Tab-separated table of C-alpha atoms and ligand atoms in Angstrom:
chain	number	residue	atom	x	y	z
W	29	MET	CA	-16.611	16.967	16.953
W	30	PHE	CA	-13.223	15.763	15.678
W	31	ASP	CA	-11.259	18.312	17.683
W	32	LEU	CA	-7.581	17.319	17.739
W	33	SER	CA	-6.229	20.354	19.618
W	34	GLY	CA	-3.221	19.486	21.750
W	35	LYS	CA	-2.571	16.199	19.927
W	36	VAL	CA	0.644	15.347	18.101
W	37	ALA	CA	0.443	13.301	14.886
W	38	PHE	CA	3.248	11.651	12.889
W	39	ILE	CA	2.472	10.879	9.254
W	40	THR	CA	4.850	8.727	7.183
W	41	GLY	CA	4.792	9.502	3.470
W	42	GLY	CA	3.403	12.882	4.484
W	43	SER	CA	4.920	15.016	1.752
W	44	ARG	CA	2.416	14.138	-0.962
W	45	GLY	CA	-0.753	12.322	-1.956
W	46	ILE	CA	-2.916	10.809	0.750
W	47	GLY	CA	-0.272	11.404	3.433
W	48	ARG	CA	-0.127	15.107	2.656
W	49	ALA	CA	-3.917	15.444	2.665
W	50	ALA	CA	-3.918	13.653	6.030
W	51	CYS	CA	-1.312	16.139	7.385
W	52	GLU	CA	-3.420	19.089	6.232
W	53	ALA	CA	-6.691	17.643	7.546
W	54	LEU	CA	-5.242	16.703	10.948
W	55	ALA	CA	-3.616	20.143	11.274
W	56	SER	CA	-6.894	21.855	10.349
W	57	ARG	CA	-8.460	20.076	13.355
W	58	GLY	CA	-5.746	21.426	15.645
W	59	ALA	CA	-3.148	18.637	15.672
W	60	HIS	CA	0.572	19.451	15.719
W	61	VAL	CA	1.735	17.555	12.660
W	62	LEU	CA	5.112	15.859	12.114
W	63	ILE	CA	5.458	15.366	8.369
W	64	GLY	CA	7.565	12.269	7.708
W	65	TYR	CA	9.184	12.349	4.280
W	66	GLY	CA	11.533	9.948	2.512
W	67	SER	CA	13.394	12.091	-0.015
W	68	SER	CA	11.001	14.895	-1.028
W	69	GLU	CA	12.253	17.541	1.385
W	70	ALA	CA	10.983	20.443	-0.738
W	71	GLN	CA	7.462	19.005	-0.953
W	72	ALA	CA	7.423	18.346	2.788
W	73	ALA	CA	8.564	21.917	3.477
W	74	GLU	CA	5.850	23.241	1.158
W	75	CYS	CA	3.248	21.190	3.067
W	76	ALA	CA	4.554	22.550	6.410
W	77	GLN	CA	4.468	26.127	5.090
W	78	GLY	CA	0.862	25.690	3.886
W	79	ILE	CA	-0.170	24.396	7.304
W	80	ALA	CA	1.628	27.257	9.082
W	81	ALA	CA	0.025	29.806	6.742
W	82	ALA	CA	-3.390	28.405	7.693
W	83	GLY	CA	-2.531	28.893	11.388
W	84	GLY	CA	-1.496	25.291	12.105
W	85	LYS	CA	1.658	23.732	13.481
W	86	ALA	CA	3.876	21.416	11.436
W	87	GLU	CA	7.474	20.221	11.215
W	88	CYS	CA	9.275	17.990	8.741
W	89	VAL	CA	11.097	14.819	9.795
W	90	GLN	CA	13.179	12.772	7.342
W	91	LEU	CA	12.759	9.003	7.553
W	92	ASP	CA	13.140	6.091	5.164
W	93	VAL	CA	10.695	3.466	6.421
W	94	SER	CA	12.516	0.694	4.534
W	95	ASP	CA	15.282	1.035	7.131
W	96	ALA	CA	13.149	-0.469	9.897
W	97	GLN	CA	15.397	0.255	12.869
W	98	ALA	CA	16.050	3.826	11.771
W	99	ALA	CA	12.323	4.436	11.156
W	100	GLU	CA	11.418	3.120	14.611
W	101	ASN	CA	14.110	5.245	16.260
W	102	THR	CA	13.217	8.376	14.291
W	103	ILE	CA	9.547	8.217	15.267
W	104	ALA	CA	10.352	7.465	18.916
W	105	GLN	CA	12.804	10.399	18.955
W	106	ALA	CA	10.295	12.728	17.250
W	107	ALA	CA	7.743	11.818	19.936
W	108	LYS	CA	10.303	12.591	22.631
W	109	THR	CA	11.134	15.969	21.071
W	110	ALA	CA	7.446	16.883	20.668
W	111	GLY	CA	6.734	15.712	24.221
W	112	ARG	CA	4.061	13.203	23.173
W	113	LEU	CA	2.652	11.217	20.255
W	114	ASP	CA	-1.077	10.665	19.960
W	115	ILE	CA	-1.583	9.665	16.339
W	116	LEU	CA	0.453	7.671	13.799
W	117	VAL	CA	-0.654	7.550	10.172
W	118	ALA	CA	1.462	5.037	8.208
W	119	SER	CA	0.928	6.203	4.638
W	120	ALA	CA	4.374	5.630	3.070
W	121	GLY	CA	3.947	3.090	0.312
W	122	ILE	CA	5.141	2.007	-3.103
W	123	SER	CA	3.758	-0.117	-5.868
W	124	VAL	CA	5.664	-2.049	-8.517
W	125	ASP	CA	3.171	-3.747	-10.782
W	126	GLY	CA	3.800	-6.767	-12.947
W	127	LEU	CA	2.602	-10.274	-13.621
W	128	LEU	CA	4.053	-12.653	-11.061
W	129	LEU	CA	6.084	-14.638	-13.572
W	130	ARG	CA	7.881	-11.433	-14.561
W	131	LEU	CA	8.099	-9.834	-11.144
W	132	LYS	CA	11.649	-9.641	-9.847
W	133	ASP	CA	12.361	-11.015	-6.382
W	134	ASP	CA	14.087	-7.758	-5.494
W	135	ASP	CA	10.944	-5.789	-6.314
W	136	PHE	CA	8.840	-8.184	-4.233
W	137	ASP	CA	11.218	-7.689	-1.291
W	138	ARG	CA	11.265	-3.899	-1.733
W	139	ILE	CA	7.460	-3.662	-1.676
W	140	LEU	CA	7.272	-5.730	1.498
W	141	ALA	CA	10.120	-3.742	3.075
W	142	VAL	CA	8.322	-0.414	2.559
W	143	ASN	CA	4.616	-1.271	2.724
W	144	LEU	CA	4.645	-3.960	5.392
W	145	LYS	CA	7.847	-3.904	7.429
W	146	GLY	CA	8.091	-0.109	7.151
W	147	ALA	CA	4.574	0.333	8.505
W	148	VAL	CA	5.226	-2.156	11.320
W	149	ALA	CA	8.502	-0.421	12.233
W	150	SER	CA	6.675	2.919	12.285
W	151	ALA	CA	4.078	1.440	14.639
W	152	ARG	CA	6.864	0.120	16.886
W	153	GLY	CA	8.307	3.609	17.200
W	154	ALA	CA	4.894	5.124	17.959
W	155	LEU	CA	3.589	2.468	20.341
W	156	LYS	CA	6.203	3.071	23.037
W	157	PRO	CA	5.200	6.683	23.834
W	158	MET	CA	1.532	5.763	23.338
W	159	MET	CA	1.833	2.931	25.862
W	160	ARG	CA	3.353	5.302	28.401
W	161	ALA	CA	0.427	7.693	27.848
W	162	ARG	CA	-2.052	4.792	27.839
W	163	ALA	CA	-3.673	6.365	24.769
W	164	GLY	CA	-3.057	6.505	21.053
W	165	ARG	CA	-4.294	6.018	17.521
W	166	VAL	CA	-2.476	3.945	14.902
W	167	ILE	CA	-3.846	4.167	11.369
W	168	PHE	CA	-2.443	2.046	8.529
W	169	LEU	CA	-3.014	2.763	4.853
W	170	SER	CA	-3.927	-0.616	3.381
W	171	SER	CA	-5.819	-0.909	0.080
W	172	VAL	CA	-8.870	-2.369	-1.605
W	173	VAL	CA	-6.310	-4.518	-3.427
W	174	GLY	CA	-5.408	-6.131	-0.091
W	175	GLU	CA	-9.059	-7.151	0.299
W	176	ALA	CA	-10.022	-8.051	-3.252
W	177	GLY	CA	-6.695	-8.853	-4.969
W	178	ASN	CA	-5.738	-7.544	-8.392
W	179	ALA	CA	-4.048	-9.124	-11.390
W	180	GLY	CA	-0.559	-7.699	-11.786
W	181	GLN	CA	-0.338	-6.604	-8.149
W	182	THR	CA	0.525	-9.790	-6.258
W	183	ALA	CA	3.305	-8.237	-4.184
W	184	TYR	CA	1.372	-5.026	-3.484
W	185	ALA	CA	-1.753	-7.031	-2.556
W	186	ALA	CA	0.304	-9.296	-0.283
W	187	SER	CA	1.753	-6.294	1.541
W	188	LYS	CA	-1.627	-4.614	1.956
W	189	ALA	CA	-3.477	-7.818	2.987
W	190	ALA	CA	-0.741	-8.471	5.536
W	191	LEU	CA	-1.316	-5.007	6.995
W	192	LEU	CA	-4.906	-6.002	7.745
W	193	GLY	CA	-3.605	-8.939	9.806
W	194	VAL	CA	-1.200	-6.565	11.526
W	195	THR	CA	-4.076	-4.151	12.261
W	196	LYS	CA	-6.241	-6.833	13.875
W	197	SER	CA	-3.368	-8.299	15.888
W	198	LEU	CA	-2.098	-4.959	17.188
W	199	ALA	CA	-5.673	-3.879	17.974
W	200	LYS	CA	-5.953	-6.861	20.323
W	201	GLU	CA	-2.403	-6.475	21.654
W	202	TYR	CA	-2.740	-2.784	22.656
W	203	ALA	CA	-6.451	-2.345	23.424
W	204	GLY	CA	-5.666	-2.766	27.123
W	205	ARG	CA	-3.358	0.253	26.873
W	206	GLY	CA	-6.034	2.524	25.454
W	207	ILE	CA	-4.561	2.424	21.938
W	208	THR	CA	-6.759	1.818	18.927
W	209	VAL	CA	-5.336	0.359	15.721
W	210	ASN	CA	-7.264	0.629	12.468
W	211	ALA	CA	-6.692	0.483	8.730
W	212	ILE	CA	-8.154	2.374	5.810
W	213	THR	CA	-8.611	0.516	2.559
W	214	PRO	CA	-8.872	3.151	-0.174
W	215	GLY	CA	-10.131	2.191	-3.596
W	216	TYR	CA	-8.995	4.086	-6.644
W	217	ILE	CA	-7.757	7.465	-5.412
W	218	GLU	CA	-6.271	9.978	-7.843
W	219	THR	CA	-2.678	10.694	-6.710
W	220	ASP	CA	0.843	10.563	-8.144
W	221	MET	CA	0.679	6.792	-7.597
W	222	THR	CA	-2.190	6.478	-10.101
W	223	GLU	CA	-0.875	9.135	-12.543
W	224	SER	CA	0.794	6.486	-14.694
W	225	LEU	CA	-2.597	5.088	-15.808
W	226	THR	CA	-3.732	6.013	-19.332
W	227	GLU	CA	-6.953	8.020	-19.879
W	228	GLU	CA	-8.614	4.817	-21.161
W	229	GLN	CA	-7.590	2.928	-18.032
W	230	LYS	CA	-8.895	5.778	-15.855
W	231	ALA	CA	-12.256	5.844	-17.692
W	232	ALA	CA	-12.570	2.063	-17.320
W	233	MET	CA	-11.833	2.389	-13.584
W	234	HIS	CA	-14.480	5.110	-13.134
W	235	SER	CA	-17.175	3.096	-14.884
W	236	ALA	CA	-16.428	0.081	-12.678
W	237	ILE	CA	-16.942	2.127	-9.491
W	238	PRO	CA	-20.576	2.220	-8.261
W	239	LEU	CA	-20.234	5.912	-7.246
W	240	LYS	CA	-18.854	6.581	-10.773
W	241	ARG	CA	-15.843	8.628	-9.829
W	242	ALA	CA	-12.341	8.247	-8.527
W	243	GLY	CA	-11.803	9.014	-4.866
W	244	THR	CA	-9.913	12.106	-3.790
W	245	VAL	CA	-7.164	12.367	-1.214
W	246	ASN	CA	-9.592	14.400	0.885
W	247	ASP	CA	-12.049	11.474	0.943
W	248	VAL	CA	-9.305	9.412	2.585
W	249	ALA	CA	-8.086	12.235	4.837
W	250	ALA	CA	-11.610	12.570	6.269
W	251	ALA	CA	-11.467	8.906	7.296
W	252	VAL	CA	-8.057	9.520	8.901
W	253	VAL	CA	-9.472	12.421	10.941
W	254	TYR	CA	-12.398	10.287	12.093
W	255	LEU	CA	-10.227	7.347	13.171
W	256	ALA	CA	-7.801	9.742	14.897
W	257	SER	CA	-10.555	11.476	16.842
W	258	ASP	CA	-11.989	10.882	20.301
W	259	GLU	CA	-15.279	10.109	18.553
W	260	ALA	CA	-13.710	6.858	17.212
W	261	SER	CA	-12.562	5.686	20.656
W	262	TYR	CA	-14.686	2.505	20.469
W	263	VAL	CA	-13.479	1.526	16.973
W	264	THR	CA	-10.453	-0.772	16.787
W	265	GLY	CA	-9.225	-3.582	14.546
W	266	HIS	CA	-11.371	-2.165	11.768
W	267	ALA	CA	-10.645	-1.720	8.058
W	268	LEU	CA	-12.556	1.344	6.863
W	269	ARG	CA	-13.394	1.144	3.153
W	270	VAL	CA	-13.125	4.404	1.242
W	271	ASN	CA	-13.707	2.957	-2.190
W	272	GLY	CA	-16.904	4.331	-3.748
W	273	GLY	CA	-18.485	0.878	-3.505
W	274	MET	CA	-15.762	-0.747	-5.617
W	275	TYR	CA	-15.547	-3.637	-3.142
W	276	VAL	CA	-18.253	-4.250	-0.561
A	322	NAD	P1	2.094	8.535	-3.251
A	322	NAD	O1	3.024	7.774	-4.111
A	322	NAD	O2	1.509	9.813	-3.747
A	322	NAD	O3	2.760	8.819	-1.844
A	322	NAD	C1	3.479	7.821	-1.172
A	322	NAD	C2	4.429	8.497	-0.226
A	322	NAD	O4	5.240	7.493	0.398
A	322	NAD	C3	5.387	9.469	-0.922
A	322	NAD	O5	5.456	10.668	-0.164
A	322	NAD	C4	6.727	8.759	-0.878
A	322	NAD	O6	7.828	9.636	-0.801
A	322	NAD	C5	6.576	7.962	0.410
A	322	NAD	N1	7.510	6.841	0.479
A	322	NAD	C6	7.710	5.862	-0.435
A	322	NAD	N2	8.707	5.046	-0.027
A	322	NAD	C7	9.126	5.532	1.175
A	322	NAD	C8	10.118	5.136	2.093
A	322	NAD	N3	10.909	4.071	1.883
A	322	NAD	N4	10.269	5.849	3.241
A	322	NAD	C9	9.498	6.936	3.490
A	322	NAD	N5	8.554	7.375	2.646
A	322	NAD	C10	8.371	6.671	1.506
A	322	NAD	O7	0.971	7.507	-2.847
A	322	NAD	P2	-0.507	7.727	-2.291
A	322	NAD	O8	-1.417	7.444	-3.390
A	322	NAD	O9	-0.620	8.978	-1.529
A	322	NAD	O10	-0.593	6.473	-1.296
A	322	NAD	C11	-0.475	6.593	0.104
A	322	NAD	C12	-0.767	5.244	0.710
A	322	NAD	O11	-2.092	4.835	0.378
A	322	NAD	C13	0.156	4.131	0.193
A	322	NAD	O12	0.474	3.275	1.251
A	322	NAD	C14	-0.692	3.448	-0.849
A	322	NAD	O13	-0.315	2.109	-1.026
A	322	NAD	C15	-2.073	3.587	-0.258
A	322	NAD	N6	-3.148	3.525	-1.250
A	322	NAD	C16	-3.210	4.400	-2.302
A	322	NAD	C17	-4.261	4.268	-3.220
A	322	NAD	C18	-4.425	5.186	-4.395
A	322	NAD	O14	-5.300	4.928	-5.224
A	322	NAD	N7	-3.660	6.231	-4.535
A	322	NAD	C19	-5.211	3.263	-3.046
A	322	NAD	C20	-5.105	2.417	-1.977
A	322	NAD	C21	-4.083	2.553	-1.069
């Protein structure tokens, strides 16, 4: 089960956090992994070295998803160079928190440019080779916040809720081409993105989660592997909750 030998996967935001765990998990199942990184070249190289040391295959590809045209072109070119593209994991994301009345327009635009337009541009780049192959897996990293909302995260929630609409629309648009499109909606996952929370905030988060712990990047990576696998071939347009019961 979940054998990805011979498949090529592109992961945006692959140098750290959930994206990195997804790279490692996909590679451990046999996928040739293209690690998309924005600016953290050293971290991406470290991830590639770890995968190679474990007997896997990985390369690093620089791309800034907020430059939509460049992101689309880079992914399409990477697919051409690798000879195919079977799996896209759009994990690149940012969060700028703040009450709406204090949130700057520029920050709102930046969040949408990375989280929404960047993910859509990445899908555009991946869909072309997938359509030619009449097969593919597109996996978006949305969030529990896109489903439930969260005070202080209006822009982030808007970007992540919009991705769910994108997921459902693309699922319908490309089902006839053998491509599935799904989202994962992680809850509170301990990564660099959540490092800024105080210990009190973290403890309050844990107690509000029915499973009484934060999620790990590996919890999310396991969902990525499932959705990327042949075993998930009849699952499309779905938002898979990996949230410890935080939102049901
Ligand atoms: P992270 O901050 O650890 O990693 C995000 C990655 O995106 C980084 O590698 C960063 O370099 C990259 N990135 C940011 N802007 C970019 C750009 N313009 N171009 C290319 N790459 C860019 O975050 P994470 O916690 O691993 O989150 C991964 C995804 O999962 C994000 O989309 C996030 O919104 C989502 N998510 C995270 C959590 C959580 O609790 N950590 C919960 C729900 C959803």
